[in-house]
PDB file of C-alpha atoms in Angstrom:
ATOM      1  CA  MET V   1      43.040 118.847 317.850  1.00  0.00           C
ATOM      2  CA  GLN V   2      44.756 117.850 314.620  1.00  0.00           C
ATOM      3  CA  ARG V   3      41.945 115.368 313.943  1.00  0.00           C
ATOM      4  CA  GLU V   4      39.353 118.073 314.663  1.00  0.00           C
ATOM      5  CA  ALA V   5      41.068 120.470 312.229  1.00  0.00           C
ATOM      6  CA  GLU V   6      41.126 117.723 309.573  1.00  0.00           C
ATOM      7  CA  ALA V   7      37.436 116.932 310.178  1.00  0.00           C
ATOM      8  CA  HIS V   8      36.276 120.557 309.884  1.00  0.00           C
ATOM      9  CA  LYS V   9      38.127 121.618 306.727  1.00  0.00           C
ATOM     10  CA  ALA V  10      36.260 123.776 304.237  1.00  0.00           C
ATOM     11  CA  ILE V  11      37.486 124.884 300.825  1.00  0.00           C
ATOM     12  CA  LEU V  12      37.322 128.630 300.182  1.00  0.00           C
ATOM     13  CA  ALA V  13      37.407 130.564 296.932  1.00  0.00           C
ATOM     14  CA  GLY V  14      40.856 130.398 295.391  1.00  0.00           C
ATOM     15  CA  GLY V  15      41.383 126.861 296.660  1.00  0.00           C
ATOM     16  CA  ARG V  16      42.418 127.820 300.189  1.00  0.00           C
ATOM     17  CA  THR V  17      41.460 125.472 303.022  1.00  0.00           C
ATOM     18  CA  LEU V  18      39.888 127.048 306.097  1.00  0.00           C
ATOM     19  CA  VAL V  19      40.123 125.138 309.394  1.00  0.00           C
ATOM     20  CA  PRO V  20      38.922 126.005 312.922  1.00  0.00           C
ATOM     21  CA  ASN V  21      41.039 128.376 314.989  1.00  0.00           C
ATOM     22  CA  ARG V  22      39.326 127.877 318.381  1.00  0.00           C
ATOM     23  CA  TYR V  23      39.679 124.585 320.254  1.00  0.00           C
ATOM     24  CA  VAL V  24      37.990 123.851 323.588  1.00  0.00           C
ATOM     25  CA  ILE V  25      39.338 120.930 325.615  1.00  0.00           C
ATOM     26  CA  ASP V  26      36.909 119.660 328.261  1.00  0.00           C
ATOM     27  CA  LEU V  27      38.545 117.689 331.090  1.00  0.00           C
ATOM     28  CA  SER V  28      36.869 115.680 333.816  1.00  0.00           C
ATOM     29  CA  PRO V  29      36.286 117.735 336.999  1.00  0.00           C
ATOM     30  CA  TYR V  30      39.038 115.805 338.850  1.00  0.00           C
ATOM     31  CA  ASP V  31      41.609 116.202 336.062  1.00  0.00           C
ATOM     32  CA  HIS V  32      40.648 119.840 335.593  1.00  0.00           C
ATOM     33  CA  SER V  33      41.239 120.619 339.286  1.00  0.00           C
ATOM     34  CA  ARG V  34      44.648 118.893 339.170  1.00  0.00           C
ATOM     35  CA  LEU V  35      45.681 120.728 335.998  1.00  0.00           C
ATOM     36  CA  ALA V  36      44.263 124.124 336.949  1.00  0.00           C
ATOM     37  CA  PRO V  37      47.630 125.671 338.033  1.00  0.00           C
ATOM     38  CA  TYR V  38      49.142 124.777 334.646  1.00  0.00           C
ATOM     39  CA  ALA V  39      46.063 125.248 332.433  1.00  0.00           C
ATOM     40  CA  ALA V  40      47.013 128.666 331.002  1.00  0.00           C
ATOM     41  CA  ALA V  41      50.582 127.622 330.145  1.00  0.00           C
ATOM     42  CA  LEU V  42      49.393 124.308 328.710  1.00  0.00           C
ATOM     43  CA  ALA V  43      46.716 126.007 326.587  1.00  0.00           C
ATOM     44  CA  GLN V  44      49.319 128.430 325.209  1.00  0.00           C
ATOM     45  CA  GLU V  45      51.699 125.595 324.373  1.00  0.00           C
ATOM     46  CA  LEU V  46      48.950 123.581 322.666  1.00  0.00           C
ATOM     47  CA  ALA V  47      47.833 126.641 320.665  1.00  0.00           C
ATOM     48  CA  GLN V  48      51.398 127.181 319.446  1.00  0.00           C
ATOM     49  CA  SER V  49      51.743 123.498 318.511  1.00  0.00           C
ATOM     50  CA  GLN V  50      48.407 123.540 316.657  1.00  0.00           C
ATOM     51  CA  ALA V  51      49.322 126.763 314.823  1.00  0.00           C
ATOM     52  CA  GLU V  52      52.566 125.135 313.662  1.00  0.00           C
ATOM     53  CA  PHE V  53      50.660 122.035 312.487  1.00  0.00           C
ATOM     54  CA  ILE V  54      48.168 124.189 310.541  1.00  0.00           C
ATOM     55  CA  GLY V  55      51.065 126.130 308.982  1.00  0.00           C
ATOM     56  CA  GLU V  56      52.755 122.896 307.902  1.00  0.00           C
ATOM     57  CA  GLN V  57      49.553 121.845 306.117  1.00  0.00           C
ATOM     58  CA  ALA V  58      49.351 125.304 304.421  1.00  0.00           C
ATOM     59  CA  TRP V  59      45.794 125.720 305.768  1.00  0.00           C
ATOM     60  CA  THR V  60      44.123 129.058 306.494  1.00  0.00           C
ATOM     61  CA  VAL V  61      42.691 130.174 309.839  1.00  0.00           C
ATOM     62  CA  TYR V  62      40.523 133.163 310.639  1.00  0.00           C
ATOM     63  CA  GLY V  63      42.556 135.048 313.258  1.00  0.00           C
ATOM     64  CA  ASP V  64      44.784 133.492 315.907  1.00  0.00           C
ATOM     65  CA  VAL V  65      44.666 129.886 317.050  1.00  0.00           C
ATOM     66  CA  ILE V  66      43.032 129.774 320.513  1.00  0.00           C
ATOM     67  CA  VAL V  67      42.989 126.840 322.929  1.00  0.00           C
ATOM     68  CA  GLU V  68      40.813 126.866 326.049  1.00  0.00           C
ATOM     69  CA  ILE V  69      40.832 124.245 328.796  1.00  0.00           C
ATOM     70  CA  GLU V  70      37.449 123.859 330.477  1.00  0.00           C
ATOM     71  CA  ARG V  71      35.822 121.727 333.166  1.00  0.00           C
ATOM     72  CA  GLY V  72      33.634 119.122 331.485  1.00  0.00           C
ATOM     73  CA  ASP V  73      30.931 118.076 333.963  1.00  0.00           C
ATOM     74  CA  GLY V  74      29.822 114.518 333.341  1.00  0.00           C
ATOM     75  CA  LEU V  75      33.201 113.317 332.028  1.00  0.00           C
ATOM     76  CA  ASP V  76      34.823 110.448 333.934  1.00  0.00           C
ATOM     77  CA  THR V  77      38.363 110.811 335.279  1.00  0.00           C
ATOM     78  CA  GLY V  78      40.889 110.358 332.492  1.00  0.00           C
ATOM     79  CA  MET V  79      38.358 111.288 329.791  1.00  0.00           C
ATOM     80  CA  PHE V  80      38.452 114.438 327.722  1.00  0.00           C
ATOM     81  CA  ARG V  81      36.605 115.990 324.802  1.00  0.00           C
ATOM     82  CA  VAL V  82      37.837 118.386 322.110  1.00  0.00           C
ATOM     83  CA  THR V  83      35.509 120.677 320.162  1.00  0.00           C
ATOM     84  CA  ALA V  84      36.575 122.994 317.358  1.00  0.00           C
ATOM     85  CA  GLU V  85      35.057 125.956 315.541  1.00  0.00           C
ATOM     86  CA  VAL V  86      35.779 128.909 313.315  1.00  0.00           C
ATOM     87  CA  TYR V  87      35.804 131.822 315.762  1.00  0.00           C
ATOM     88  CA  THR V  88      35.364 135.219 314.139  1.00  0.00           C
ATOM     89  CA  GLY V  89      35.615 137.536 317.121  1.00  0.00           C
ATOM     90  CA  GLY V  90      32.023 138.062 318.317  1.00  0.00           C
ATOM     91  CA  GLU V  91      30.216 135.577 320.519  1.00  0.00           C
ATOM     92  CA  PRO V  92      31.872 132.167 320.252  1.00  0.00           C
ATOM     93  CA  SER V  93      30.001 130.058 317.733  1.00  0.00           C
ATOM     94  CA  GLY V  94      28.613 126.711 318.746  1.00  0.00           C
ATOM     95  CA  TYR V  95      27.942 127.996 322.272  1.00  0.00           C
ATOM     96  CA  ASP V  96      25.779 131.098 322.498  1.00  0.00           C
ATOM     97  CA  GLN V  97      24.998 131.190 318.792  1.00  0.00           C
ATOM     98  CA  PRO V  98      23.610 128.569 316.415  1.00  0.00           C
ATOM     99  CA  PRO V  99      26.004 126.373 314.413  1.00  0.00           C
ATOM    100  CA  GLN V 100      25.676 128.336 311.181  1.00  0.00           C
ATOM    101  CA  GLN V 101      27.842 131.022 312.768  1.00  0.00           C
ATOM    102  CA  GLN V 102      30.765 128.637 312.393  1.00  0.00           C
ATOM    103  CA  TYR V 103      30.910 129.802 308.798  1.00  0.00           C
ATOM    104  CA  ALA V 104      30.344 133.502 309.468  1.00  0.00           C
ATOM    105  CA  ASP V 105      32.591 135.823 307.515  1.00  0.00           C
ATOM    106  CA  TYR V 106      33.637 133.185 304.997  1.00  0.00           C
ATOM    107  CA  GLN V 107      32.620 135.715 302.367  1.00  0.00           C
ATOM    108  CA  GLN V 108      35.268 138.099 303.701  1.00  0.00           C
ATOM    109  CA  GLN V 109      37.812 135.423 302.825  1.00  0.00           C
ATOM    110  CA  GLY V 110      36.684 135.762 299.208  1.00  0.00           C
ATOM    111  CA  GLY V 111      33.965 134.291 297.055  1.00  0.00           C
ATOM    112  CA  GLY V 112      30.900 135.195 299.108  1.00  0.00           C
ATOM    113  CA  PHE V 113      27.727 136.489 297.528  1.00  0.00           C
ATOM    114  CA  VAL V 114      26.168 138.403 300.391  1.00  0.00           C
ATOM    115  CA  GLN V 115      24.977 141.930 299.655  1.00  0.00           C
ATOM    116  CA  PRO V 116      24.340 144.856 302.020  1.00  0.00           C
ATOM    117  CA  GLY V 117      20.793 144.682 303.274  1.00  0.00           C
ATOM    118  CA  GLY V 118      20.452 140.969 303.939  1.00  0.00           C
ATOM    119  CA  ALA V 119      20.924 137.447 302.722  1.00  0.00           C
ATOM    120  CA  ARG V 120      20.212 136.300 299.195  1.00  0.00           C
ATOM    121  CA  ASN V 121      17.701 133.606 298.386  1.00  0.00           C
ATOM    122  CA  VAL V 122      19.674 130.468 297.656  1.00  0.00           C
ATOM    123  CA  ARG V 123      18.270 127.157 296.502  1.00  0.00           C
ATOM    124  CA  LEU V 124      19.038 123.790 294.958  1.00  0.00           C
ATOM    125  CA  VAL V 125      17.217 122.861 291.766  1.00  0.00           C
ATOM    126  CA  ALA V 126      16.793 119.182 290.793  1.00  0.00           C
ATOM    127  CA  GLY V 127      16.870 117.950 287.199  1.00  0.00           C
ATOM    128  CA  ASP V 128      13.089 117.535 287.188  1.00  0.00           C
ATOM    129  CA  GLY V 129      12.618 121.172 288.222  1.00  0.00           C
ATOM    130  CA  ARG V 130      11.893 120.598 291.904  1.00  0.00           C
ATOM    131  CA  THR V 131      13.317 123.446 293.989  1.00  0.00           C
ATOM    132  CA  TYR V 132      14.701 123.221 297.522  1.00  0.00           C
ATOM    133  CA  PRO V 133      15.203 126.662 299.137  1.00  0.00           C
ATOM    134  CA  LEU V 134      17.944 126.825 301.757  1.00  0.00           C
ATOM    135  CA  ALA V 135      17.296 128.498 305.096  1.00  0.00           C
ATOM    136  CA  ILE V 136      20.069 130.050 307.149  1.00  0.00           C
ATOM    137  CA  GLY V 137      21.588 127.356 309.325  1.00  0.00           C
ATOM    138  CA  SER V 138      22.421 123.711 308.694  1.00  0.00           C
ATOM    139  CA  THR V 139      20.486 121.501 306.268  1.00  0.00           C
ATOM    140  CA  VAL V 140      21.173 117.752 306.195  1.00  0.00           C
ATOM    141  CA  ILE V 141      20.556 115.987 302.855  1.00  0.00           C
ATOM    142  CA  GLY V 142      19.780 112.279 302.917  1.00  0.00           C
ATOM    143  CA  ARG V 143      17.092 109.637 302.599  1.00  0.00           C
ATOM    144  CA  GLY V 144      16.624 108.986 306.320  1.00  0.00           C
ATOM    145  CA  ASP V 145      14.152 110.420 308.814  1.00  0.00           C
ATOM    146  CA  GLN V 146      16.815 112.699 310.347  1.00  0.00           C
ATOM    147  CA  ALA V 147      17.513 114.506 307.066  1.00  0.00           C
ATOM    148  CA  ASN V 148      16.020 117.992 306.597  1.00  0.00           C
ATOM    149  CA  LEU V 149      16.046 117.577 302.818  1.00  0.00           C
ATOM    150  CA  ARG V 150      14.945 114.018 302.027  1.00  0.00           C
ATOM    151  CA  LEU V 151      15.592 112.525 298.611  1.00  0.00           C
ATOM    152  CA  PRO V 152      14.185 109.122 297.587  1.00  0.00           C
ATOM    153  CA  ASP V 153      17.410 107.842 295.996  1.00  0.00           C
ATOM    154  CA  VAL V 154      18.879 104.443 296.967  1.00  0.00           C
ATOM    155  CA  GLY V 155      22.386 105.739 296.190  1.00  0.00           C
ATOM    156  CA  ILE V 156      22.071 108.362 298.950  1.00  0.00           C
ATOM    157  CA  SER V 157      23.033 107.626 302.558  1.00  0.00           C
ATOM    158  CA  ARG V 158      20.575 108.265 305.390  1.00  0.00           C
ATOM    159  CA  ARG V 159      22.658 111.304 306.413  1.00  0.00           C
ATOM    160  CA  HIS V 160      24.609 112.001 303.246  1.00  0.00           C
ATOM    161  CA  ALA V 161      25.764 115.631 303.291  1.00  0.00           C
ATOM    162  CA  ARG V 162      25.226 118.907 305.142  1.00  0.00           C
ATOM    163  CA  LEU V 163      24.792 122.442 303.838  1.00  0.00           C
ATOM    164  CA  ASP V 164      25.767 125.317 306.163  1.00  0.00           C
ATOM    165  CA  PHE V 165      24.399 128.709 305.075  1.00  0.00           C
ATOM    166  CA  ASP V 166      25.316 131.829 307.044  1.00  0.00           C
ATOM    167  CA  GLY V 167      23.535 134.350 304.792  1.00  0.00           C
ATOM    168  CA  GLY V 168      26.687 134.921 302.767  1.00  0.00           C
ATOM    169  CA  GLN V 169      28.094 131.572 301.756  1.00  0.00           C
ATOM    170  CA  VAL V 170      26.998 127.952 301.533  1.00  0.00           C
ATOM    171  CA  VAL V 171      29.488 125.272 302.567  1.00  0.00           C
ATOM    172  CA  LEU V 172      28.723 121.695 301.512  1.00  0.00           C
ATOM    173  CA  THR V 173      30.197 118.926 303.722  1.00  0.00           C
ATOM    174  CA  ASP V 174      30.043 115.191 303.000  1.00  0.00           C
ATOM    175  CA  LEU V 175      29.011 113.300 306.161  1.00  0.00           C
ATOM    176  CA  GLY V 176      31.043 110.156 305.465  1.00  0.00           C
ATOM    177  CA  SER V 177      28.512 108.928 302.908  1.00  0.00           C
ATOM    178  CA  THR V 178      28.916 105.509 301.267  1.00  0.00           C
ATOM    179  CA  ASN V 179      28.988 106.769 297.666  1.00  0.00           C
ATOM    180  CA  GLY V 180      30.484 110.204 298.236  1.00  0.00           C
ATOM    181  CA  THR V 181      29.466 113.716 297.195  1.00  0.00           C
ATOM    182  CA  MET V 182      30.487 115.258 293.862  1.00  0.00           C
ATOM    183  CA  VAL V 183      30.617 118.927 292.869  1.00  0.00           C
ATOM    184  CA  ASN V 184      31.142 119.633 289.164  1.00  0.00           C
ATOM    185  CA  GLY V 185      32.360 116.057 288.736  1.00  0.00           C
ATOM    186  CA  GLN V 186      34.941 116.201 291.549  1.00  0.00           C
ATOM    187  CA  ARG V 187      34.535 114.223 294.775  1.00  0.00           C
ATOM    188  CA  VAL V 188      34.631 116.597 297.757  1.00  0.00           C
ATOM    189  CA  SER V 189      34.758 116.391 301.552  1.00  0.00           C
ATOM    190  CA  ALA V 190      33.880 120.062 302.158  1.00  0.00           C
ATOM    191  CA  VAL V 191      33.624 122.943 299.710  1.00  0.00           C
ATOM    192  CA  ALA V 192      32.120 126.425 299.454  1.00  0.00           C
ATOM    193  CA  LEU V 193      29.539 126.452 296.662  1.00  0.00           C
ATOM    194  CA  ASN V 194      29.395 128.993 293.848  1.00  0.00           C
ATOM    195  CA  PRO V 195      26.280 129.827 291.779  1.00  0.00           C
ATOM    196  CA  GLY V 196      25.797 127.281 289.018  1.00  0.00           C
ATOM    197  CA  ASP V 197      27.724 124.480 290.750  1.00  0.00           C
ATOM    198  CA  MET V 198      26.350 120.993 290.089  1.00  0.00           C
ATOM    199  CA  VAL V 199      26.061 118.831 293.213  1.00  0.00           C
ATOM    200  CA  GLN V 200      25.691 115.085 292.605  1.00  0.00           C
ATOM    201  CA  ILE V 201      24.691 112.674 295.365  1.00  0.00           C
ATOM    202  CA  GLY V 202      23.628 109.187 294.404  1.00  0.00           C
ATOM    203  CA  THR V 203      21.948 109.471 291.017  1.00  0.00           C
ATOM    204  CA  THR V 204      20.479 112.900 291.887  1.00  0.00           C
ATOM    205  CA  THR V 205      21.987 116.097 290.466  1.00  0.00           C
ATOM    206  CA  LEU V 206      21.157 119.430 292.125  1.00  0.00           C
ATOM    207  CA  THR V 207      22.150 122.804 290.686  1.00  0.00           C
ATOM    208  CA  PHE V 208      23.070 125.516 293.195  1.00  0.00           C
ATOM    209  CA  ARG V 209      21.274 128.799 292.387  1.00  0.00           C
ATOM    210  CA  VAL V 210      21.407 132.288 293.895  1.00  0.00           C
ATOM    211  CA  ASP V 211      18.622 134.804 293.242  1.00  0.00           C
ATOM    212  CA  GLY V 212      19.383 138.373 292.285  1.00  0.00           C
TER     213      GLY V 212
END
């Protein structure tokens, strides 16, 4: 769970670091049946331990830390899987809702640019004037076939970075790229973008713009 928190960090306005507060541990059916009598107590203990770890790192969470132990069909005995998300109180994100909901309500933490009445039009503008509008959801930038936004730049990895837009805030996450992702000259792992920010990947510079 500590690794999952580390992997899903996002920088909010004011320099605070937001990490997931909901962790789902999938156990193999056999292990789950053996642990069932202790699952609630174990989940509570793990949640407390994770909350203490997050506090020690001075990270921010949205609400309480929640741990749920589930039956993971298809997992072999002795195997387990941990998934993490930012849970904001409605339907759990990453399950019944699309992944962009992981970043819902970031703007309430400060720095968002959503207005009553709907999402703004946000886009990236390249140095040569090409414009890449961002849709709500996740957009992968890279030079490979799997990227949603493909850039012909040899300094860019096949899956270089991801943009998550929830209608209120855009969070840029580096996907372990070879050459890294820079925002305003600083190398980042995950950061919430502000209008006018300069994103550099490879030799390509993209300016983050918000209409209105």
